[in-house]
mmCIF file of C-alpha atoms in Angstrom:
data_model
loop_
_atom_site.group_PDB
_atom_site.id
_atom_site.type_symbol
_atom_site.label_atom_id
_atom_site.label_comp_id
_atom_site.label_asym_id
_atom_site.label_seq_id
_atom_site.Cartn_x
_atom_site.Cartn_y
_atom_site.Cartn_z
ATOM 1 C CA MET A 1 21.447 335.917 10.212
ATOM 2 C CA SER A 2 20.336 334.936 6.454
ATOM 3 C CA GLN A 3 22.838 332.271 5.188
ATOM 4 C CA ASN A 4 21.373 333.172 1.626
ATOM 5 C CA PRO A 5 24.037 334.847 -0.972
ATOM 6 C CA LYS A 6 24.016 338.704 -1.250
ATOM 7 C CA VAL A 7 24.162 341.097 -4.343
ATOM 8 C CA ILE A 8 23.627 344.578 -4.734
ATOM 9 C CA LEU A 9 21.101 346.079 -6.979
ATOM 10 C CA SER A 10 21.456 348.939 -9.495
ATOM 11 C CA ALA A 11 19.736 350.594 -12.210
ATOM 12 C CA PHE A 12 20.190 352.765 -15.545
ATOM 13 C CA ALA A 13 19.213 355.642 -13.634
ATOM 14 C CA ASP A 14 17.822 357.027 -16.906
ATOM 15 C CA GLU A 15 15.170 354.767 -17.418
ATOM 16 C CA GLY A 16 13.657 356.286 -14.618
ATOM 17 C CA ALA A 17 13.753 360.277 -15.358
ATOM 18 C CA VAL A 18 11.170 361.699 -17.556
ATOM 19 C CA SER A 19 13.542 364.732 -18.008
ATOM 20 C CA LYS A 20 16.881 362.430 -18.013
ATOM 21 C CA THR A 21 17.895 365.245 -15.449
ATOM 22 C CA ALA A 22 20.987 364.419 -13.397
ATOM 23 C CA ILE A 23 18.686 365.278 -10.288
ATOM 24 C CA GLU A 24 15.288 363.623 -11.184
ATOM 25 C CA GLN A 25 17.797 360.261 -11.820
ATOM 26 C CA MET A 26 19.260 360.318 -8.259
ATOM 27 C CA ALA A 27 15.903 361.413 -6.423
ATOM 28 C CA THR A 28 13.872 358.087 -8.215
ATOM 29 C CA LEU A 29 16.654 355.738 -7.610
ATOM 30 C CA SER A 30 17.469 357.272 -4.079
ATOM 31 C CA ALA A 31 13.618 356.913 -3.348
ATOM 32 C CA LEU A 32 14.005 353.519 -4.349
ATOM 33 C CA GLY A 33 16.405 352.825 -2.635
ATOM 34 C CA LEU A 34 18.943 352.180 -4.403
ATOM 35 C CA GLU A 35 22.885 353.118 -3.952
ATOM 36 C CA TYR A 36 24.226 352.436 -7.129
ATOM 37 C CA TYR A 37 23.788 353.652 -10.984
ATOM 38 C CA SER A 38 24.906 353.688 -14.310
ATOM 39 C CA PRO A 39 24.851 356.625 -16.190
ATOM 40 C CA ARG A 40 23.987 356.269 -19.546
ATOM 41 C CA PHE A 41 22.172 359.704 -20.970
ATOM 42 C CA VAL A 42 22.117 362.417 -18.541
ATOM 43 C CA ASP A 43 21.328 366.688 -18.493
ATOM 44 C CA VAL A 44 23.839 367.625 -16.152
ATOM 45 C CA SER A 45 23.665 371.204 -17.369
ATOM 46 C CA GLY A 46 20.562 372.075 -20.084
ATOM 47 C CA GLU A 47 21.356 369.318 -22.590
ATOM 48 C CA VAL A 48 20.602 365.400 -22.688
ATOM 49 C CA LYS A 49 24.061 363.567 -23.598
ATOM 50 C CA ASN A 50 25.486 359.962 -22.981
ATOM 51 C CA VAL A 51 28.062 360.031 -20.816
ATOM 52 C CA MET A 52 30.782 359.521 -23.104
ATOM 53 C CA ALA A 53 29.824 363.518 -24.513
ATOM 54 C CA LEU A 54 30.287 364.968 -20.888
ATOM 55 C CA THR A 55 32.614 368.217 -19.962
ATOM 56 C CA LYS A 56 34.966 367.607 -17.025
ATOM 57 C CA GLN A 57 33.054 370.445 -15.211
ATOM 58 C CA GLU A 58 29.770 368.226 -15.842
ATOM 59 C CA ILE A 59 31.500 365.137 -14.541
ATOM 60 C CA LYS A 60 32.396 367.137 -11.300
ATOM 61 C CA LYS A 61 29.213 368.380 -10.779
ATOM 62 C CA LEU A 62 27.748 364.998 -11.255
ATOM 63 C CA ASN A 63 29.949 363.548 -8.785
ATOM 64 C CA LYS A 64 28.660 366.102 -6.639
ATOM 65 C CA LEU A 65 25.298 365.202 -7.032
ATOM 66 C CA HIS A 66 26.707 361.455 -5.933
ATOM 67 C CA ALA A 67 27.880 362.470 -2.705
ATOM 68 C CA ASP A 68 24.801 364.599 -2.322
ATOM 69 C CA TYR A 69 22.232 361.881 -2.961
ATOM 70 C CA GLY A 70 24.507 358.964 -1.403
ATOM 71 C CA MET A 71 24.842 357.430 -4.636
ATOM 72 C CA HIS A 72 27.779 354.959 -6.854
ATOM 73 C CA VAL A 73 28.243 354.548 -9.852
ATOM 74 C CA THR A 74 28.150 350.918 -10.804
ATOM 75 C CA SER A 75 29.311 350.504 -14.667
ATOM 76 C CA ILE A 76 29.711 353.363 -17.367
ATOM 77 C CA GLY A 77 26.769 352.798 -19.557
ATOM 78 C CA SER A 78 28.930 352.952 -22.898
ATOM 79 C CA PRO A 79 27.915 351.943 -26.330
ATOM 80 C CA ILE A 80 31.865 350.601 -27.032
ATOM 81 C CA GLY A 81 31.411 347.726 -29.582
ATOM 82 C CA LYS A 82 27.760 348.931 -31.043
ATOM 83 C CA VAL A 83 29.824 349.587 -34.332
ATOM 84 C CA LYS A 84 30.212 347.929 -37.622
ATOM 85 C CA LEU A 85 33.145 345.262 -37.716
ATOM 86 C CA LEU A 86 33.565 345.623 -41.208
ATOM 87 C CA ASP A 87 33.412 348.831 -43.683
ATOM 88 C CA VAL A 88 30.423 347.296 -45.751
ATOM 89 C CA ASP A 89 27.141 348.707 -46.965
ATOM 90 C CA ASP A 90 24.973 346.322 -45.690
ATOM 91 C CA GLY A 91 21.295 348.043 -45.260
ATOM 92 C CA SER A 92 21.793 349.228 -41.718
ATOM 93 C CA HIS A 93 21.964 352.274 -40.511
ATOM 94 C CA ASN A 94 25.132 350.932 -38.223
ATOM 95 C CA LYS A 95 28.089 353.435 -38.306
ATOM 96 C CA PHE A 96 31.910 351.849 -39.419
ATOM 97 C CA VAL A 97 34.493 353.692 -37.642
ATOM 98 C CA PRO A 98 38.603 352.519 -38.600
ATOM 99 C CA PHE A 99 39.341 350.462 -35.416
ATOM 100 C CA LYS A 100 43.196 352.205 -34.064
ATOM 101 C CA LYS A 101 40.848 355.546 -34.134
ATOM 102 C CA TYR A 102 38.154 353.909 -32.386
ATOM 103 C CA LEU A 103 40.664 352.457 -29.873
ATOM 104 C CA ALA A 104 41.962 356.463 -29.311
ATOM 105 C CA THR A 105 39.103 358.302 -29.158
ATOM 106 C CA ASP A 106 35.704 356.149 -27.976
ATOM 107 C CA VAL A 107 37.463 353.637 -26.169
ATOM 108 C CA LYS A 108 39.975 356.130 -24.203
ATOM 109 C CA THR A 109 37.080 358.525 -23.779
ATOM 110 C CA ALA A 110 35.390 355.430 -21.579
ATOM 111 C CA ILE A 111 38.102 354.416 -19.567
ATOM 112 C CA ASP A 112 38.864 357.971 -18.368
ATOM 113 C CA ARG A 113 34.956 358.178 -17.661
ATOM 114 C CA ALA A 114 35.236 354.990 -15.052
ATOM 115 C CA ASN A 115 37.884 356.688 -13.382
ATOM 116 C CA GLN A 116 36.205 359.855 -13.290
ATOM 117 C CA LEU A 117 33.489 358.341 -11.790
ATOM 118 C CA ASP A 118 34.819 355.731 -9.851
ATOM 119 C CA THR A 119 34.117 352.787 -11.213
ATOM 120 C CA LYS A 120 36.000 349.888 -12.197
ATOM 121 C CA LEU A 121 33.325 348.406 -15.042
ATOM 122 C CA ILE A 122 32.927 349.590 -18.508
ATOM 123 C CA ARG A 123 29.642 348.211 -20.183
ATOM 124 C CA GLY A 124 30.263 347.148 -23.996
ATOM 125 C CA PHE A 125 29.539 345.036 -26.909
ATOM 126 C CA SER A 126 31.321 342.658 -29.243
ATOM 127 C CA PHE A 127 30.651 344.988 -32.877
ATOM 128 C CA TYR A 128 27.627 344.374 -35.621
ATOM 129 C CA HIS A 129 28.494 341.456 -38.339
ATOM 130 C CA PRO A 130 27.480 342.479 -41.903
ATOM 131 C CA ALA A 131 23.458 341.771 -42.058
ATOM 132 C CA GLY A 132 22.670 338.547 -43.276
ATOM 133 C CA THR A 133 25.912 336.995 -42.170
ATOM 134 C CA ASP A 134 26.498 334.044 -40.000
ATOM 135 C CA PRO A 135 27.807 335.621 -36.606
ATOM 136 C CA ALA A 136 30.144 332.965 -36.052
ATOM 137 C CA GLU A 137 32.036 333.960 -39.353
ATOM 138 C CA HIS A 138 33.553 336.403 -37.765
ATOM 139 C CA VAL A 139 34.476 335.653 -33.868
ATOM 140 C CA ASP A 140 38.197 335.853 -34.528
ATOM 141 C CA GLN A 141 37.783 339.380 -35.954
ATOM 142 C CA ALA A 142 36.029 340.399 -33.309
ATOM 143 C CA VAL A 143 38.126 338.700 -30.568
ATOM 144 C CA ASP A 144 41.195 340.582 -31.893
ATOM 145 C CA GLN A 145 39.645 343.874 -31.558
ATOM 146 C CA LEU A 146 37.830 342.594 -28.185
ATOM 147 C CA ALA A 147 41.553 341.882 -26.680
ATOM 148 C CA GLN A 148 42.700 345.539 -27.713
ATOM 149 C CA ILE A 149 40.086 347.095 -26.307
ATOM 150 C CA VAL A 150 40.106 344.966 -22.754
ATOM 151 C CA GLU A 151 44.357 345.555 -23.012
ATOM 152 C CA ALA A 152 43.448 349.239 -22.645
ATOM 153 C CA CYS A 153 40.785 348.678 -19.992
ATOM 154 C CA ALA A 154 43.604 346.586 -17.815
ATOM 155 C CA ALA A 155 46.171 349.490 -18.827
ATOM 156 C CA GLY A 156 43.414 351.794 -17.767
ATOM 157 C CA GLY A 157 42.866 349.884 -14.109
ATOM 158 C CA VAL A 158 39.109 349.003 -15.895
ATOM 159 C CA ILE A 159 37.091 345.782 -16.377
ATOM 160 C CA PHE A 160 35.068 345.564 -19.696
ATOM 161 C CA GLY A 161 31.725 343.882 -19.537
ATOM 162 C CA LEU A 162 30.346 342.118 -22.754
ATOM 163 C CA GLU A 163 27.062 342.375 -23.055
ATOM 164 C CA VAL A 164 24.716 340.047 -24.658
ATOM 165 C CA GLU A 165 22.490 340.933 -27.316
ATOM 166 C CA ALA A 166 20.446 340.445 -30.246
ATOM 167 C CA ASN A 167 22.248 340.898 -33.949
ATOM 168 C CA LEU A 168 25.937 341.425 -33.019
ATOM 169 C CA ILE A 169 28.282 338.665 -33.261
ATOM 170 C CA GLY A 170 27.380 337.819 -29.735
ATOM 171 C CA GLN A 171 23.961 337.629 -30.069
ATOM 172 C CA ASN A 172 23.613 334.237 -27.365
ATOM 173 C CA GLY A 173 25.274 332.899 -24.471
ATOM 174 C CA ARG A 174 27.068 330.393 -26.200
ATOM 175 C CA LEU A 175 28.916 332.778 -28.617
ATOM 176 C CA LEU A 176 29.820 335.263 -25.689
ATOM 177 C CA ALA A 177 31.126 332.029 -23.722
ATOM 178 C CA GLU A 178 33.244 331.645 -27.272
ATOM 179 C CA LEU A 179 34.326 335.469 -27.020
ATOM 180 C CA SER A 180 35.443 335.164 -23.684
ATOM 181 C CA ARG A 181 37.397 332.163 -23.958
ATOM 182 C CA LYS A 182 39.411 333.722 -27.185
ATOM 183 C CA VAL A 183 40.369 337.202 -24.959
ATOM 184 C CA ASN A 184 41.106 335.147 -22.240
ATOM 185 C CA SER A 185 41.670 337.935 -19.744
ATOM 186 C CA PRO A 186 40.765 338.598 -15.935
ATOM 187 C CA HIS A 187 39.828 342.234 -17.055
ATOM 188 C CA MET A 188 36.950 341.098 -19.376
ATOM 189 C CA VAL A 189 33.585 339.192 -17.873
ATOM 190 C CA CYS A 190 30.373 338.867 -19.542
ATOM 191 C CA ILE A 191 26.920 340.246 -18.703
ATOM 192 C CA PHE A 192 23.560 337.988 -19.001
ATOM 193 C CA ASP A 193 20.406 339.470 -20.355
ATOM 194 C CA GLY A 194 17.394 337.531 -20.128
ATOM 195 C CA GLY A 195 15.508 340.092 -21.868
ATOM 196 C CA ASN A 196 18.004 340.541 -24.642
ATOM 197 C CA LEU A 197 17.521 336.653 -25.517
ATOM 198 C CA ALA A 198 13.821 336.167 -25.476
ATOM 199 C CA CYS A 199 13.401 338.849 -27.750
ATOM 200 C CA GLN A 200 14.575 336.786 -30.225
ATOM 201 C CA ASN A 201 12.041 334.634 -29.419
ATOM 202 C CA LEU A 202 13.890 332.338 -27.284
ATOM 203 C CA THR A 203 11.577 329.788 -24.839
ATOM 204 C CA PRO A 204 12.546 330.036 -21.070
ATOM 205 C CA VAL A 205 14.080 326.574 -21.372
ATOM 206 C CA GLU A 206 16.284 327.960 -24.243
ATOM 207 C CA CYS A 207 17.207 331.360 -22.401
ATOM 208 C CA PHE A 208 18.125 329.197 -19.384
ATOM 209 C CA ASP A 209 20.742 327.054 -21.876
ATOM 210 C CA GLU A 210 22.270 330.287 -23.436
ATOM 211 C CA TYR A 211 22.691 331.584 -19.835
ATOM 212 C CA GLU A 212 24.228 328.186 -18.479
ATOM 213 C CA ALA A 213 26.258 328.154 -22.035
ATOM 214 C CA MET A 214 27.782 331.739 -20.231
ATOM 215 C CA ARG A 215 27.571 330.968 -16.956
ATOM 216 C CA LYS A 216 31.338 330.662 -16.083
ATOM 217 C CA HIS A 217 32.070 333.594 -17.684
ATOM 218 C CA ILE A 218 29.320 335.917 -15.855
ATOM 219 C CA GLY A 219 30.670 339.408 -13.951
ATOM 220 C CA TRP A 220 27.228 340.873 -13.538
ATOM 221 C CA MET A 221 23.868 340.825 -14.621
ATOM 222 C CA HIS A 222 21.131 343.211 -16.611
ATOM 223 C CA ILE A 223 17.806 342.522 -15.445
ATOM 224 C CA LYS A 224 15.399 342.689 -18.320
ATOM 225 C CA ASP A 225 12.540 340.843 -19.361
ATOM 226 C CA TYR A 226 10.233 339.957 -22.686
ATOM 227 C CA ALA A 227 6.773 338.510 -23.635
ATOM 228 C CA VAL A 228 7.137 336.737 -27.010
ATOM 229 C CA ASP A 229 4.386 337.896 -29.527
ATOM 230 C CA PRO A 230 3.561 334.489 -31.290
ATOM 231 C CA SER A 231 1.884 336.683 -33.435
ATOM 232 C CA LEU A 232 5.382 337.948 -34.979
ATOM 233 C CA SER A 233 7.259 335.596 -37.441
ATOM 234 C CA TRP A 234 11.033 335.158 -36.623
ATOM 235 C CA THR A 235 13.059 336.524 -39.114
ATOM 236 C CA GLY A 236 17.116 335.577 -36.799
ATOM 237 C CA VAL A 237 17.533 339.024 -36.777
ATOM 238 C CA VAL A 238 15.572 341.826 -34.178
ATOM 239 C CA ASP A 239 13.289 344.498 -35.273
ATOM 240 C CA GLU A 240 14.500 347.156 -33.046
ATOM 241 C CA GLU A 241 11.530 349.082 -33.541
ATOM 242 C CA ARG A 242 9.171 346.733 -33.225
ATOM 243 C CA LEU A 243 10.407 345.937 -29.006
ATOM 244 C CA LYS A 244 7.350 346.825 -27.384
ATOM 245 C CA ASN A 245 6.737 343.682 -25.136
ATOM 246 C CA PHE A 246 9.227 344.203 -22.328
ATOM 247 C CA VAL A 247 8.190 343.615 -19.025
ATOM 248 C CA PRO A 248 8.967 342.876 -15.198
ATOM 249 C CA ALA A 249 11.519 340.015 -14.721
ATOM 250 C CA ASN A 250 8.365 338.287 -12.626
ATOM 251 C CA VAL A 251 6.225 337.905 -15.544
ATOM 252 C CA GLY A 252 8.284 337.421 -19.029
ATOM 253 C CA ASP A 253 9.547 334.799 -21.128
ATOM 254 C CA THR A 254 13.480 334.804 -20.116
ATOM 255 C CA GLY A 255 12.207 332.443 -16.921
ATOM 256 C CA HIS A 256 14.443 334.602 -14.180
ATOM 257 C CA GLU A 257 13.073 332.448 -11.511
ATOM 258 C CA ALA A 258 14.580 328.925 -12.794
ATOM 259 C CA ILE A 259 18.135 331.277 -13.741
ATOM 260 C CA LEU A 260 18.097 333.284 -10.915
ATOM 261 C CA ARG A 261 17.546 330.204 -8.330
ATOM 262 C CA ASP A 262 20.662 328.402 -10.483
ATOM 263 C CA PHE A 263 22.407 331.804 -9.910
ATOM 264 C CA ARG A 264 22.298 331.912 -6.691
ATOM 265 C CA ALA A 265 24.846 328.617 -6.336
ATOM 266 C CA HIS A 266 27.427 331.001 -7.729
ATOM 267 C CA ILE A 267 26.860 334.443 -5.886
ATOM 268 C CA THR A 268 29.650 333.514 -3.207
ATOM 269 C CA LYS A 269 32.206 332.765 -5.468
ATOM 270 C CA LEU A 270 31.635 335.027 -7.841
ATOM 271 C CA ASP A 271 31.605 337.996 -4.947
ATOM 272 C CA LYS A 272 35.259 336.845 -4.150
ATOM 273 C CA LYS A 273 36.349 336.959 -7.918
ATOM 274 C CA MET A 274 34.645 340.723 -8.462
ATOM 275 C CA LYS A 275 35.994 342.095 -5.024
ATOM 276 C CA LYS A 276 39.467 340.897 -5.992
ATOM 277 C CA LEU A 277 39.254 342.795 -9.124
ATOM 278 C CA GLY A 278 38.386 346.095 -7.059
ATOM 279 C CA VAL A 279 34.468 345.633 -7.823
ATOM 280 C CA PRO A 280 31.872 346.046 -4.663
ATOM 281 C CA GLY A 281 30.223 342.531 -5.181
ATOM 282 C CA VAL A 282 28.048 341.244 -7.650
ATOM 283 C CA PHE A 283 25.317 343.335 -9.282
ATOM 284 C CA LEU A 284 22.104 342.873 -10.719
ATOM 285 C CA GLU A 285 20.711 346.420 -12.868
ATOM 286 C CA LEU A 286 17.387 347.038 -13.898
ATOM 287 C CA GLU A 287 17.327 347.994 -17.615
ATOM 288 C CA PRO A 288 13.792 347.200 -17.873
ATOM 289 C CA HIS A 289 12.337 349.354 -20.980
ATOM 290 C CA LEU A 290 8.806 348.959 -19.711
ATOM 291 C CA LYS A 291 7.596 351.851 -21.859
ATOM 292 C CA GLY A 292 9.894 351.448 -24.580
ATOM 293 C CA GLY A 293 13.297 350.342 -25.374
ATOM 294 C CA GLY A 294 15.919 350.219 -28.599
ATOM 295 C CA GLN A 295 19.376 349.942 -30.025
ATOM 296 C CA PHE A 296 20.710 352.432 -27.459
ATOM 297 C CA GLY A 297 18.605 352.808 -24.544
ATOM 298 C CA GLY A 298 15.140 352.852 -22.942
ATOM 299 C CA PHE A 299 12.817 353.957 -20.606
ATOM 300 C CA SER A 300 10.633 353.091 -18.085
ATOM 301 C CA GLY A 301 9.554 356.250 -16.032
ATOM 302 C CA PRO A 302 9.567 356.674 -12.323
ATOM 303 C CA ASP A 303 6.543 354.459 -11.971
ATOM 304 C CA GLY A 304 7.843 351.780 -14.247
ATOM 305 C CA LEU A 305 11.551 351.526 -12.694
ATOM 306 C CA GLY A 306 9.830 350.911 -9.245
ATOM 307 C CA VAL A 307 7.434 348.416 -10.640
ATOM 308 C CA ALA A 308 10.470 346.579 -12.301
ATOM 309 C CA CYS A 309 12.458 347.026 -8.879
ATOM 310 C CA ARG A 310 9.432 345.263 -6.674
ATOM 311 C CA GLY A 311 9.029 342.790 -9.544
ATOM 312 C CA LEU A 312 12.604 341.891 -9.420
ATOM 313 C CA CYS A 313 12.390 341.854 -5.561
ATOM 314 C CA SER A 314 9.856 339.248 -5.415
ATOM 315 C CA VAL A 315 11.819 337.070 -7.396
ATOM 316 C CA LEU A 316 14.986 337.508 -5.363
ATOM 317 C CA ASP A 317 12.539 337.026 -2.146
ATOM 318 C CA TYR A 318 11.457 333.897 -3.543
ATOM 319 C CA VAL A 319 14.749 332.110 -4.698
ATOM 320 C CA GLY A 320 16.737 333.243 -1.397
ATOM 321 C CA ILE A 321 19.241 335.979 -2.391
ATOM 322 C CA ASP A 322 19.308 338.572 -0.312
ATOM 323 C CA TYR A 323 19.825 342.114 -1.167
ATOM 324 C CA GLU A 324 19.493 345.612 0.580
ATOM 325 C CA LEU A 325 17.454 348.458 0.252
ATOM 326 C CA ARG A 326 18.111 351.794 1.697
ATOM 327 C CA GLY A 327 16.561 351.818 5.579
ATOM 328 C CA PHE A 328 16.099 353.873 8.397
ATOM 329 C CA GLU A 329 19.689 352.977 9.378
ATOM 330 C CA HIS A 330 20.990 354.729 6.678
ATOM 331 C CA ILE A 331 19.437 357.599 7.276
ATOM 332 C CA ARG A 332 20.236 357.604 10.941
ATOM 333 C CA THR A 333 24.231 357.252 9.770
ATOM 334 C CA ALA A 334 23.264 360.161 7.109
ATOM 335 C CA ARG A 335 22.656 362.485 9.841
ATOM 336 C CA GLY A 336 25.455 361.370 12.017
ATOM 337 C CA PHE A 337 23.844 359.452 14.878
#
C-alpha cells in the first residue's frame, strides 16, 4: 500500500466543453476519470450562463446530471471580488458595485449556490485597486471587505477561497498571505495558481518564493502554467488580451515539479484541516487555458483538458503524490456489483 499523500483531482468543466452544455461538460470530465469539478459557465437549458445566474430549475437539473454522471462539485467558480475596490475612473473596464449591495446580492448568491450544489467552497478574489496605484496601499480596505464576505460565508456554512491573480490586490503570494493573516478566519483559505504568477514574468525561482510565502494559508490549488515570452516587455500589469502562452503543468515556467515536491510534505496536515471544515480533502484543480484565457475564464477543449490532466498526473507521479482516476471498480460499483 502506498505511503504517499493523496490529493483529489478536479477541473473547471467549462474548459473542456466546446458548446458549454452541462452534458458535454459532465461527459468530458467523467471520460477523463474525474469525479469533481467547479461550475463556472454552463448551458443547462439552452443558454450559456455563469453559475451565479442559474435559476432554481436549472440548479435542480444540474444536480440531476451530477447524479447521472457520478460528479460532485468542488467549489463555486464565482467571480466574487473581481470588482473595483474604489469608485474611480482608472481607464479600466472593471465595474464598481457599492459594497453593501454587493454583499446582499452577489455574495449571497454565491453562498446560496454553494449550498444548493452541495459544496463547502467558493472561489473568489481580492478586488481591483485603481490602475497605476500600489496594491499594498489598499490592503486594509480589501481586508475590511474580505472579512465581511468571509463572515457571511461562515454564517452560510461555507469557506471562501482567495485566489492569487495578477492585476488584483492579491497579485502575489506575499500579498495574499498578508490578506489572509489580517482577515484571520478559518473560513478563508488561499488558492495557489502558478500560471497566474508566471504570467507576470516571474521565473520558476520567483514563483516558488511566492508559493512559499503563502504556503501556510493554502487550502487548495489551481493547476495552470505559463511559458514566459521573452520578447514581451514587462510593464507591471498583465494585459489580459495578450495572454496566449498557457501550457500544461509539466512544461511551463511556474516550476510545478519543485512546488509540488515541497507541497507533498504538507498535504497530510492540510488534508486533516480541510476535512475538519467539511471538505473531502485537498483539491488540485485543472484550469489550464490551453486554447485561450482571460479575465473571467478560459478554454482548453476536451483534447486540451486531457493533455493538461495527463501533464499534471506525470508531475504527481514523478514527485510521489497519489491521486485516483475512475477505474473498473468505479464501474462495478455503479452497476451494483
